[in-house]
CSV table of C-alpha atoms (C1' of nucleotides) in Angstrom, one decimal:
chain,number,residue,atom,x,y,z
A,1,MET,CA,132.6,-25.8,-2.0
A,2,THR,CA,135.5,-27.9,-0.3
A,3,LEU,CA,136.1,-29.8,-3.5
A,4,ASN,CA,135.4,-26.8,-5.5
A,5,SER,CA,138.1,-24.9,-3.6
A,6,ARG,CA,141.0,-27.5,-4.4
A,7,GLU,CA,139.9,-27.4,-8.1
A,8,ALA,CA,139.8,-23.8,-8.2
A,9,ILE,CA,143.3,-23.8,-6.7
A,10,LEU,CA,144.6,-26.0,-9.4
A,11,ALA,CA,143.0,-24.2,-12.1
A,12,ALA,CA,144.3,-20.8,-11.0
A,13,ALA,CA,147.8,-21.9,-10.2
A,14,ARG,CA,148.0,-23.6,-13.5
A,15,LEU,CA,147.3,-20.4,-15.3
A,16,ARG,CA,149.7,-18.6,-13.0
A,17,VAL,CA,152.5,-20.8,-13.8
A,18,GLN,CA,152.1,-20.7,-17.5
A,19,ALA,CA,152.3,-17.1,-17.4
A,20,HIS,CA,154.8,-16.4,-14.3
A,21,GLY,CA,156.6,-19.6,-13.8
A,22,TYR,CA,156.9,-21.6,-10.7
A,23,GLY,CA,159.0,-19.4,-8.9
A,24,GLY,CA,156.5,-16.5,-9.6
A,25,LEU,CA,153.3,-18.6,-8.1
A,26,SER,CA,153.0,-16.7,-5.1
A,27,PHE,CA,150.5,-18.1,-2.3
A,28,ARG,CA,148.9,-14.4,-1.5
A,29,ASP,CA,147.9,-13.7,-5.0
A,30,LEU,CA,146.7,-17.2,-5.9
A,31,ALA,CA,144.5,-17.2,-2.8
A,32,ALA,CA,143.2,-13.8,-3.7
A,33,GLU,CA,142.4,-14.9,-6.9
A,34,VAL,CA,140.6,-18.0,-5.5
A,35,GLY,CA,138.6,-15.8,-2.6
A,36,ILE,CA,140.5,-17.4,0.3
A,37,LYS,CA,143.4,-16.5,2.0
A,38,ALA,CA,147.0,-17.6,1.5
A,39,PRO,CA,147.1,-20.2,4.6
A,40,SER,CA,143.9,-21.9,3.8
A,41,ILE,CA,145.8,-23.2,0.7
A,42,PHE,CA,147.6,-25.6,3.0
A,43,HIS,CA,144.5,-27.1,4.1
A,44,HIS,CA,144.4,-28.7,0.5
A,45,PHE,CA,148.2,-28.8,-0.3
A,46,ALA,CA,151.0,-29.4,2.2
A,47,ASN,CA,153.2,-27.3,0.6
A,48,LYS,CA,154.3,-25.5,-2.5
A,49,ALA,CA,156.2,-28.3,-4.0
A,50,GLU,CA,153.1,-30.8,-3.7
A,51,LEU,CA,151.0,-27.9,-5.0
A,52,GLY,CA,153.3,-27.6,-8.0
A,53,ALA,CA,153.4,-31.5,-8.6
A,54,ALA,CA,149.5,-31.6,-8.3
A,55,VAL,CA,149.3,-28.6,-11.1
A,56,ALA,CA,151.8,-30.4,-13.3
A,57,ARG,CA,150.3,-33.6,-12.8
A,58,ARG,CA,146.8,-32.5,-13.7
A,59,TYR,CA,148.1,-30.5,-16.7
A,60,ARG,CA,149.6,-33.8,-18.2
A,61,GLU,CA,146.5,-35.7,-17.4
A,62,ASP,CA,144.5,-33.3,-19.1
A,63,ALA,CA,147.0,-33.2,-22.3
A,64,ALA,CA,146.8,-37.1,-22.4
A,65,ALA,CA,143.1,-37.0,-22.7
A,66,ALA,CA,143.1,-34.5,-25.3
A,67,LEU,CA,145.7,-36.4,-27.4
A,68,ALA,CA,143.6,-39.7,-27.0
A,69,ALA,CA,140.4,-37.6,-28.0
A,70,LEU,CA,142.5,-36.4,-30.9
A,71,ALA,CA,143.8,-40.0,-31.9
A,72,GLU,CA,140.2,-41.3,-31.7
A,73,GLU,CA,138.6,-38.7,-33.8
A,74,GLY,CA,139.7,-40.6,-37.0
A,75,PRO,CA,142.0,-43.5,-37.9
A,76,ASP,CA,144.1,-41.2,-40.2
A,77,ALA,CA,147.3,-40.9,-38.3
A,78,ARG,CA,148.5,-38.2,-40.7
A,79,ALA,CA,145.5,-36.1,-39.9
A,80,SER,CA,145.9,-36.2,-36.1
A,81,LEU,CA,149.6,-35.4,-36.4
A,82,ALA,CA,148.9,-32.4,-38.5
A,83,ARG,CA,146.5,-31.2,-35.7
A,84,TYR,CA,148.9,-31.8,-32.9
A,85,PRO,CA,150.3,-28.1,-32.9
A,86,ALA,CA,146.9,-26.8,-32.4
A,87,THR,CA,147.0,-28.2,-29.0
A,88,PHE,CA,149.7,-25.7,-28.2
A,89,ARG,CA,148.0,-23.1,-29.6
A,90,GLY,CA,145.6,-22.4,-27.1
A,91,ALA,CA,147.8,-21.1,-24.4
A,92,LEU,CA,148.8,-18.5,-26.6
A,93,GLU,CA,145.7,-17.5,-27.4
A,94,ASN,CA,144.7,-17.6,-23.7
A,95,GLY,CA,147.0,-14.5,-22.2
A,96,ASN,CA,150.1,-15.1,-24.1
A,97,ARG,CA,150.6,-18.1,-21.9
A,98,LEU,CA,153.2,-21.0,-22.5
A,99,CYS,CA,153.0,-24.8,-22.2
A,100,LEU,CA,153.4,-25.5,-18.4
A,101,ALA,CA,156.3,-27.7,-19.3
A,102,SER,CA,158.1,-25.1,-21.3
A,103,VAL,CA,158.0,-22.6,-18.8
A,104,MET,CA,159.1,-25.1,-16.1
A,105,ALA,CA,161.9,-26.5,-18.2
A,106,ALA,CA,163.3,-22.9,-18.0
A,107,GLU,CA,163.4,-22.8,-14.3
A,108,LEU,CA,164.2,-26.7,-13.9
A,109,ALA,CA,167.3,-26.5,-11.7
A,110,ASP,CA,165.2,-24.8,-9.0
A,111,LEU,CA,162.4,-27.0,-9.1
A,112,PRO,CA,161.5,-29.4,-6.3
A,113,PRO,CA,162.5,-32.8,-7.4
A,114,PRO,CA,158.8,-34.1,-7.6
A,115,VAL,CA,157.7,-31.1,-9.8
A,116,GLN,CA,160.9,-32.0,-12.1
A,117,ALA,CA,159.5,-35.7,-12.7
A,118,GLU,CA,156.1,-34.4,-13.8
A,119,VAL,CA,157.8,-32.1,-16.2
A,120,ARG,CA,159.7,-35.1,-17.4
A,121,ASP,CA,156.7,-37.4,-17.5
A,122,PHE,CA,154.7,-34.8,-19.7
A,123,ALA,CA,157.5,-34.7,-22.3
A,124,ALA,CA,157.9,-38.6,-22.4
A,125,MET,CA,153.9,-38.8,-22.7
A,126,ASN,CA,153.7,-36.0,-25.6
A,127,ILE,CA,156.6,-38.0,-27.1
A,128,ALA,CA,155.0,-41.7,-26.9
A,129,TRP,CA,152.1,-40.2,-28.6
A,130,LEU,CA,153.7,-38.6,-31.4
A,131,ALA,CA,156.2,-41.9,-31.9
A,132,GLY,CA,153.0,-43.7,-31.9
A,133,ARG,CA,151.3,-41.5,-34.5
A,134,ILE,CA,154.5,-41.3,-36.7
A,135,ALA,CA,154.8,-44.9,-36.9
A,136,ALA,CA,151.2,-45.4,-37.7
A,137,ALA,CA,151.4,-42.8,-40.4
A,138,GLY,CA,154.8,-44.4,-41.9
A,139,LEU,CA,156.3,-41.2,-41.5
A,140,ALA,CA,159.6,-42.4,-40.2
A,141,ALA,CA,161.3,-45.8,-40.1
A,142,PRO,CA,160.0,-47.8,-37.0
A,143,GLU,CA,163.4,-47.1,-35.1
A,144,GLY,CA,163.3,-43.5,-36.4
A,145,ALA,CA,159.8,-42.8,-34.8
A,146,GLY,CA,161.4,-41.8,-31.5
A,147,PRO,CA,163.8,-39.3,-32.7
A,148,ARG,CA,161.4,-37.8,-34.9
A,149,ALA,CA,158.9,-37.5,-32.2
A,150,ARG,CA,161.3,-35.7,-30.0
A,151,ALA,CA,162.2,-33.5,-32.7
A,152,VAL,CA,158.2,-32.6,-33.5
A,153,PHE,CA,157.7,-31.7,-29.9
A,154,ALA,CA,160.9,-29.8,-29.5
A,155,ALA,CA,160.0,-27.7,-32.6
A,156,VAL,CA,156.4,-27.2,-31.7
A,157,ALA,CA,157.6,-26.1,-28.1
A,158,GLY,CA,160.3,-23.7,-29.7
A,159,ALA,CA,157.5,-22.1,-31.8
A,160,GLN,CA,155.5,-21.1,-29.1
A,161,LEU,CA,158.3,-19.8,-27.2
A,162,LEU,CA,159.2,-17.8,-30.4
A,163,ALA,CA,155.5,-16.5,-30.6
A,164,ARG,CA,155.4,-15.4,-27.1
A,165,GLY,CA,158.7,-13.4,-27.5
A,166,GLY,CA,156.7,-11.6,-30.2
A,167,GLY,CA,154.2,-12.0,-33.1
A,168,GLY,CA,151.4,-14.2,-30.9
A,169,VAL,CA,149.4,-16.9,-32.5
A,170,ALA,CA,150.2,-15.4,-36.1
A,171,ALA,CA,154.1,-16.1,-35.8
A,172,PHE,CA,153.2,-19.5,-34.1
A,173,ASP,CA,150.9,-20.4,-37.2
A,174,ALA,CA,153.8,-19.1,-39.5
A,175,VAL,CA,156.5,-21.4,-37.8
A,176,VAL,CA,154.2,-24.4,-38.0
A,177,ASP,CA,153.7,-23.9,-41.7
A,178,SER,CA,157.2,-23.8,-42.1
A,179,TYR,CA,157.3,-27.0,-40.4
A,180,ARG,CA,155.0,-28.3,-42.8
A,181,ALA,CA,156.7,-27.0,-45.7
A,182,ALA,CA,159.8,-28.7,-44.9
A,183,GLY,CA,158.2,-32.0,-44.1
A,184,LEU,CA,159.0,-32.1,-40.3
A,185,ILE,CA,155.0,-32.4,-39.7
A,186,PRO,CA,152.5,-33.5,-42.4
A,187,SER,CA,150.2,-31.3,-43.8
B,1,MET,CA,189.8,-3.9,-10.6
B,2,THR,CA,187.3,-1.2,-11.3
B,3,LEU,CA,186.4,-2.2,-14.9
B,4,ASN,CA,187.1,-5.8,-13.9
B,5,SER,CA,184.6,-5.7,-11.3
B,6,ARG,CA,181.8,-4.6,-14.1
B,7,GLU,CA,182.7,-7.3,-16.3
B,8,ALA,CA,182.8,-10.1,-13.6
B,9,ILE,CA,179.3,-8.9,-12.5
B,10,LEU,CA,178.3,-8.9,-16.2
B,11,ALA,CA,179.5,-12.5,-16.6
B,12,ALA,CA,178.8,-14.1,-13.6
B,13,ALA,CA,175.2,-12.7,-14.1
B,14,ARG,CA,174.9,-14.0,-17.5
B,15,LEU,CA,175.5,-17.6,-16.2
B,16,ARG,CA,173.2,-17.3,-13.3
B,17,VAL,CA,170.5,-15.9,-15.5
B,18,GLN,CA,171.0,-18.7,-18.0
B,19,ALA,CA,170.8,-21.2,-15.2
B,20,HIS,CA,167.8,-19.7,-12.8
B,21,GLY,CA,166.3,-17.1,-14.9
B,22,TYR,CA,166.0,-13.3,-14.3
B,23,GLY,CA,164.0,-13.7,-11.2
B,24,GLY,CA,166.4,-16.4,-9.9
B,25,LEU,CA,169.2,-13.8,-10.0
B,26,SER,CA,170.1,-12.7,-6.4
B,27,PHE,CA,172.3,-9.7,-5.8
B,28,ARG,CA,173.7,-11.3,-2.6
B,29,ASP,CA,174.6,-14.6,-4.3
B,30,LEU,CA,176.1,-12.6,-7.5
B,31,ALA,CA,178.2,-10.4,-5.2
B,32,ALA,CA,179.3,-13.4,-3.4
B,33,GLU,CA,180.6,-15.1,-6.5
B,34,VAL,CA,182.0,-12.1,-7.7
B,35,GLY,CA,183.8,-11.5,-4.5
B,36,ILE,CA,182.5,-8.4,-3.3
B,37,LYS,CA,179.1,-7.5,-1.4
B,38,ALA,CA,175.6,-7.0,-2.6
B,39,PRO,CA,175.3,-3.3,-2.2
B,40,SER,CA,178.6,-2.8,-4.3
B,41,ILE,CA,177.0,-3.8,-7.4
B,42,PHE,CA,174.9,-0.4,-7.0
B,43,HIS,CA,178.0,1.1,-7.8
B,44,HIS,CA,178.1,-0.3,-11.3
B,45,PHE,CA,174.5,-0.7,-12.3
B,46,ALA,CA,171.7,1.6,-11.0
B,47,ASN,CA,169.2,-1.1,-10.2
B,48,LYS,CA,168.3,-4.9,-11.4
B,49,ALA,CA,166.6,-3.5,-14.2
B,50,GLU,CA,169.7,-1.9,-15.6
B,51,LEU,CA,171.8,-4.9,-14.7
B,52,GLY,CA,169.5,-7.3,-16.7
B,53,ALA,CA,169.3,-5.0,-19.9
B,54,ALA,CA,173.2,-4.8,-19.6
B,55,VAL,CA,173.7,-8.6,-19.3
B,56,ALA,CA,171.1,-9.2,-22.2
B,57,ARG,CA,172.5,-6.5,-24.3
B,58,ARG,CA,176.1,-7.9,-24.1
B,59,TYR,CA,175.0,-11.3,-24.7
B,60,ARG,CA,173.3,-10.3,-28.0
B,61,GLU,CA,176.6,-8.3,-28.8
B,62,ASP,CA,178.7,-11.5,-28.2
B,63,ALA,CA,176.0,-13.5,-30.1
B,64,ALA,CA,176.2,-11.1,-33.1
B,65,ALA,CA,180.1,-11.3,-33.2
B,66,ALA,CA,180.0,-15.2,-33.1
B,67,LEU,CA,177.5,-15.3,-36.2
B,68,ALA,CA,179.5,-12.6,-37.9
B,69,ALA,CA,182.6,-14.7,-37.3
B,70,LEU,CA,180.7,-17.8,-38.7
B,71,ALA,CA,179.5,-16.2,-41.7
B,72,GLU,CA,183.1,-15.0,-42.4
B,73,GLU,CA,184.8,-18.2,-42.2
B,74,GLY,CA,183.8,-19.3,-45.5
B,75,PRO,CA,181.6,-17.9,-48.4
B,76,ASP,CA,179.4,-21.2,-48.3
B,77,ALA,CA,176.1,-20.1,-46.8
B,78,ARG,CA,175.1,-23.5,-46.5
B,79,ALA,CA,177.9,-24.7,-44.5
B,80,SER,CA,177.6,-21.9,-41.9
B,81,LEU,CA,173.8,-22.5,-41.8
B,82,ALA,CA,175.0,-26.2,-40.9
B,83,ARG,CA,176.7,-24.7,-38.0
B,84,TYR,CA,174.2,-22.5,-36.6
B,85,PRO,CA,173.2,-25.1,-34.1
B,86,ALA,CA,176.3,-25.6,-32.4
B,87,THR,CA,176.1,-21.7,-31.3
B,88,PHE,CA,173.4,-22.9,-28.9
B,89,ARG,CA,175.2,-26.0,-27.9
B,90,GLY,CA,177.6,-24.6,-25.8
B,91,ALA,CA,175.0,-23.5,-23.2
B,92,LEU,CA,173.8,-26.9,-22.9
B,93,GLU,CA,177.4,-28.2,-22.4
B,94,ASN,CA,178.1,-25.6,-19.7
B,95,GLY,CA,175.9,-26.8,-16.8
B,96,ASN,CA,172.9,-27.6,-18.8
B,97,ARG,CA,172.4,-24.0,-19.3
B,98,LEU,CA,170.0,-22.4,-22.0
B,99,CYS,CA,170.2,-19.6,-24.4
B,100,LEU,CA,169.7,-16.4,-22.1
B,101,ALA,CA,166.6,-15.1,-24.4
B,102,SER,CA,165.1,-18.5,-24.2
B,103,VAL,CA,164.8,-18.3,-20.3
B,104,MET,CA,164.0,-14.7,-20.2
B,105,ALA,CA,161.3,-15.6,-22.9
B,106,ALA,CA,159.6,-17.9,-20.2
B,107,GLU,CA,159.3,-15.2,-17.6
B,108,LEU,CA,158.7,-12.4,-20.3
B,109,ALA,CA,155.7,-10.8,-18.8
B,110,ASP,CA,157.7,-10.2,-15.3
B,111,LEU,CA,160.8,-8.5,-17.0
B,112,PRO,CA,161.3,-4.9,-16.7
B,113,PRO,CA,160.4,-3.2,-20.3
B,114,PRO,CA,164.3,-2.7,-21.2
B,115,VAL,CA,164.9,-6.2,-20.7
B,116,GLN,CA,162.0,-7.4,-22.9
B,117,ALA,CA,163.2,-5.3,-25.6
B,118,GLU,CA,166.7,-6.6,-25.3
B,119,VAL,CA,165.3,-10.4,-25.6
B,120,ARG,CA,163.4,-9.4,-28.8
B,121,ASP,CA,166.5,-7.6,-30.2
B,122,PHE,CA,168.4,-11.0,-29.7
B,123,ALA,CA,165.7,-12.9,-31.5
B,124,ALA,CA,165.3,-10.2,-34.5
B,125,MET,CA,169.2,-10.6,-34.5
B,126,ASN,CA,169.4,-14.2,-34.8
B,127,ILE,CA,166.4,-14.2,-37.4
B,128,ALA,CA,168.1,-11.7,-39.5
B,129,TRP,CA,171.3,-13.6,-39.7
B,130,LEU,CA,169.5,-16.7,-40.5
B,131,ALA,CA,167.3,-15.0,-43.2
B,132,GLY,CA,170.4,-13.6,-44.9
B,133,ARG,CA,172.4,-16.9,-44.8
B,134,ILE,CA,169.0,-18.7,-46.3
B,135,ALA,CA,168.6,-16.4,-49.1
B,136,ALA,CA,172.3,-16.6,-49.9
B,137,ALA,CA,172.2,-20.5,-49.8
B,138,GLY,CA,169.1,-20.5,-52.1
B,139,LEU,CA,167.5,-22.6,-49.4
B,140,ALA,CA,164.0,-20.7,-49.7
B,141,ALA,CA,162.4,-18.2,-52.2
B,142,PRO,CA,163.6,-14.7,-51.4
B,143,GLU,CA,160.2,-13.8,-49.8
B,144,GLY,CA,160.2,-17.2,-47.8
B,145,ALA,CA,163.7,-16.6,-46.3
B,146,GLY,CA,162.1,-14.6,-43.3
B,147,PRO,CA,159.6,-17.2,-42.2
B,148,ARG,CA,162.0,-19.8,-42.8
B,149,ALA,CA,164.6,-18.2,-40.6
B,150,ARG,CA,162.1,-17.7,-37.7
B,151,ALA,CA,161.5,-21.6,-38.1
B,152,VAL,CA,164.9,-22.7,-37.7
B,153,PHE,CA,165.6,-20.3,-34.8
B,154,ALA,CA,162.4,-21.7,-33.1
B,155,ALA,CA,163.2,-25.3,-33.8
B,156,VAL,CA,166.9,-24.7,-32.3
B,157,ALA,CA,165.5,-23.1,-29.3
B,158,GLY,CA,162.9,-25.8,-28.7
B,159,ALA,CA,165.5,-28.5,-29.4
B,160,GLN,CA,167.8,-26.8,-26.4
B,161,LEU,CA,164.6,-26.7,-24.0
B,162,LEU,CA,163.7,-30.4,-24.5
B,163,ALA,CA,167.6,-31.3,-24.1
B,164,ARG,CA,167.7,-29.5,-20.7
B,165,GLY,CA,164.5,-31.5,-19.6
B,166,GLY,CA,166.1,-34.7,-20.5
B,167,GLY,CA,169.1,-36.3,-22.4
B,168,GLY,CA,171.4,-33.3,-22.4
B,169,VAL,CA,173.6,-32.7,-25.6
B,170,ALA,CA,173.1,-36.1,-27.0
B,171,ALA,CA,169.3,-35.3,-27.1
B,172,PHE,CA,170.0,-31.9,-28.7
B,173,ASP,CA,172.1,-33.4,-31.2
B,174,ALA,CA,169.5,-36.2,-32.2
B,175,VAL,CA,166.8,-33.6,-32.5
B,176,VAL,CA,169.1,-31.4,-34.8
B,177,ASP,CA,169.8,-34.3,-36.9
B,178,SER,CA,166.1,-34.8,-37.4
B,179,TYR,CA,165.9,-31.1,-38.5
B,180,ARG,CA,168.7,-31.9,-40.9
B,181,ALA,CA,166.9,-35.3,-42.1
B,182,ALA,CA,163.6,-33.4,-42.6
B,183,GLY,CA,165.3,-30.6,-44.9
B,184,LEU,CA,164.6,-27.7,-42.0
B,185,ILE,CA,168.5,-27.2,-41.9
B,186,PRO,CA,171.1,-28.1,-44.3
B,187,SER,CA,173.6,-30.8,-43.9
C,1,DG,C1',115.7,-34.6,20.7
C,2,DT,C1',119.6,-33.1,22.2
C,3,DC,C1',124.3,-33.4,23.7
C,4,DT,C1',128.8,-34.3,23.0
C,5,DT,C1',132.4,-35.3,19.7
C,6,DC,C1',134.8,-35.0,15.8
C,7,DC,C1',135.5,-33.2,11.2
C,8,DT,C1',136.1,-29.8,7.3
C,9,DA,C1',137.1,-25.7,5.8
C,10,DC,C1',138.7,-21.4,6.7
C,11,DC,C1',140.5,-17.3,9.4
C,12,DT,C1',143.9,-14.0,11.7
C,13,DA,C1',148.6,-13.2,13.5
C,14,DA,C1',153.0,-14.0,13.3
C,15,DC,C1',157.2,-16.6,12.3
C,16,DG,C1',162.0,-16.7,9.9
C,17,DT,C1',164.1,-15.7,5.8
C,18,DT,C1',165.0,-13.5,1.6
C,19,DA,C1',164.3,-9.8,-1.9
C,20,DG,C1',166.1,-5.1,-3.9
C,21,DG,C1',167.6,-1.0,-2.4
C,22,DT,C1',169.6,3.0,0.6
C,23,DA,C1',172.3,5.8,3.8
C,24,DG,C1',176.8,7.1,5.2
C,25,DG,C1',181.6,6.2,6.1
C,26,DG,C1',186.4,4.5,5.0
C,27,DT,C1',190.5,3.9,2.1
C,28,DG,C1',193.5,3.9,-1.8
C,29,DG,C1',195.4,5.8,-6.0
C,30,DA,C1',195.6,9.8,-9.5
D,1,DT,C1',192.1,17.0,-2.8
D,2,DC,C1',189.3,14.2,-4.9
D,3,DC,C1',186.6,10.5,-6.8
D,4,DA,C1',186.1,5.8,-7.8
D,5,DC,C1',185.1,1.8,-5.2
D,6,DC,C1',183.6,-0.8,-1.6
D,7,DC,C1',182.3,-1.6,3.0
D,8,DT,C1',178.8,-1.9,7.5
D,9,DA,C1',174.4,-1.4,8.8
D,10,DC,C1',170.0,-0.9,7.8
D,11,DC,C1',165.2,-0.5,5.4
D,12,DT,C1',160.8,-2.1,3.6
D,13,DA,C1',158.2,-5.5,1.1
D,14,DA,C1',157.3,-10.1,0.3
D,15,DC,C1',158.2,-14.7,0.3
D,16,DG,C1',156.5,-19.8,2.3
D,17,DT,C1',155.0,-21.5,6.5
D,18,DT,C1',153.3,-22.2,11.2
D,19,DA,C1',150.4,-21.9,15.3
D,20,DG,C1',146.2,-21.5,17.1
D,21,DG,C1',141.3,-20.5,16.7
D,22,DT,C1',136.5,-20.1,15.0
D,23,DA,C1',132.1,-21.6,12.5
D,24,DG,C1',129.4,-25.2,11.3
D,25,DG,C1',127.9,-29.7,10.0
D,26,DA,C1',127.6,-34.7,10.6
D,27,DA,C1',127.5,-38.8,13.4
D,28,DG,C1',126.9,-41.6,17.9
D,29,DA,C1',125.0,-42.2,22.4
D,30,DC,C1',121.6,-41.8,25.4
DNA sequence: GTCTTCCTACCTAACGTTAGGTAGGGTGGA
DNA sequence: TCCACCCTACCTAACGTTAGGTAGGAAGAC
């Protein structure tokens, strides 16, 4: 149960941050969900900042793996780009949550520096993946792939934010469809 | 000083929420900034929820006035649409803040219902304005103006979120330029 | 085999701090 | 006089965190 506890804490903390933010993550509530007491969390993580950084790091690693899998599914860069928004859809379906990095970006100034760094790394990783696929798909000139990648990332994150405010997955899908219609994302 | 205190509280609270979120708004810090003591705030607002709702309502009213002014500046709907993102730029310039509604959307689940309602109203107001201008500009079919308006609102909010994470106003401008290049927003 | 030692994993109790909120009093202008 | 405004003093609940301790297992020496 030792390794499982650490993993259980990480998983539960991720969901709680996605729903309530880093500031809304309480050790007592988190521990209760895992089935231990709050101080026992300190056996696995030195403090809240370290837990937050670990959650964000794991989130980035999982996303990187998912994107790598998406790219390896087929050689068609346009097709994998078209499926990129779907990686953000899941959070909305799962209790109207947001991308971890979006929630944390909203409270960025109050985040411990190590957590801030993880948030930036997540964005950089997504943008790098998008830029690679955009370049491979010939969707933009080589020097324009980076800016375009940032635009796609921002637009999809914004769609998720709007959908949480009202409309849910249906609103998210409609906004993404508009992006496709405008040519921001390939169909 | 009575009316001024209320206004000073509203203004300071708005800036603090834009920087730290509703959860990060503390009566003690807020009062200190205004130059009074924390319990004196309760003379102007019954509780935190009412203060939050008042801040959000005022924010929406101010934004509505700014958008109305933008629309009245000239009859060219395309031109006023092109200047829409600028209304979001100011927050970033002012201490790397976000749109009040974006910050609050990130912590929506923990907001008192009246505050949630104000956040939704702000989004609806923006979308209605955009839909009107999009229809007037002939940028989309009449039945497509609403979805397109939601896409523009989401995209601009996302650009602001990305810019806060890193890059600031320059990143915001670059992303908006990409939106223009893709045809999501008129130049 | 068993005794000692050290470990992991978790506990209870309490720390200092901060949160929103309340009670009741003083003061100044209409 | 009275009421708006702001004060001091205080409350309870919750926060992250620390101290100190217990249960149980692995490992080495004899």
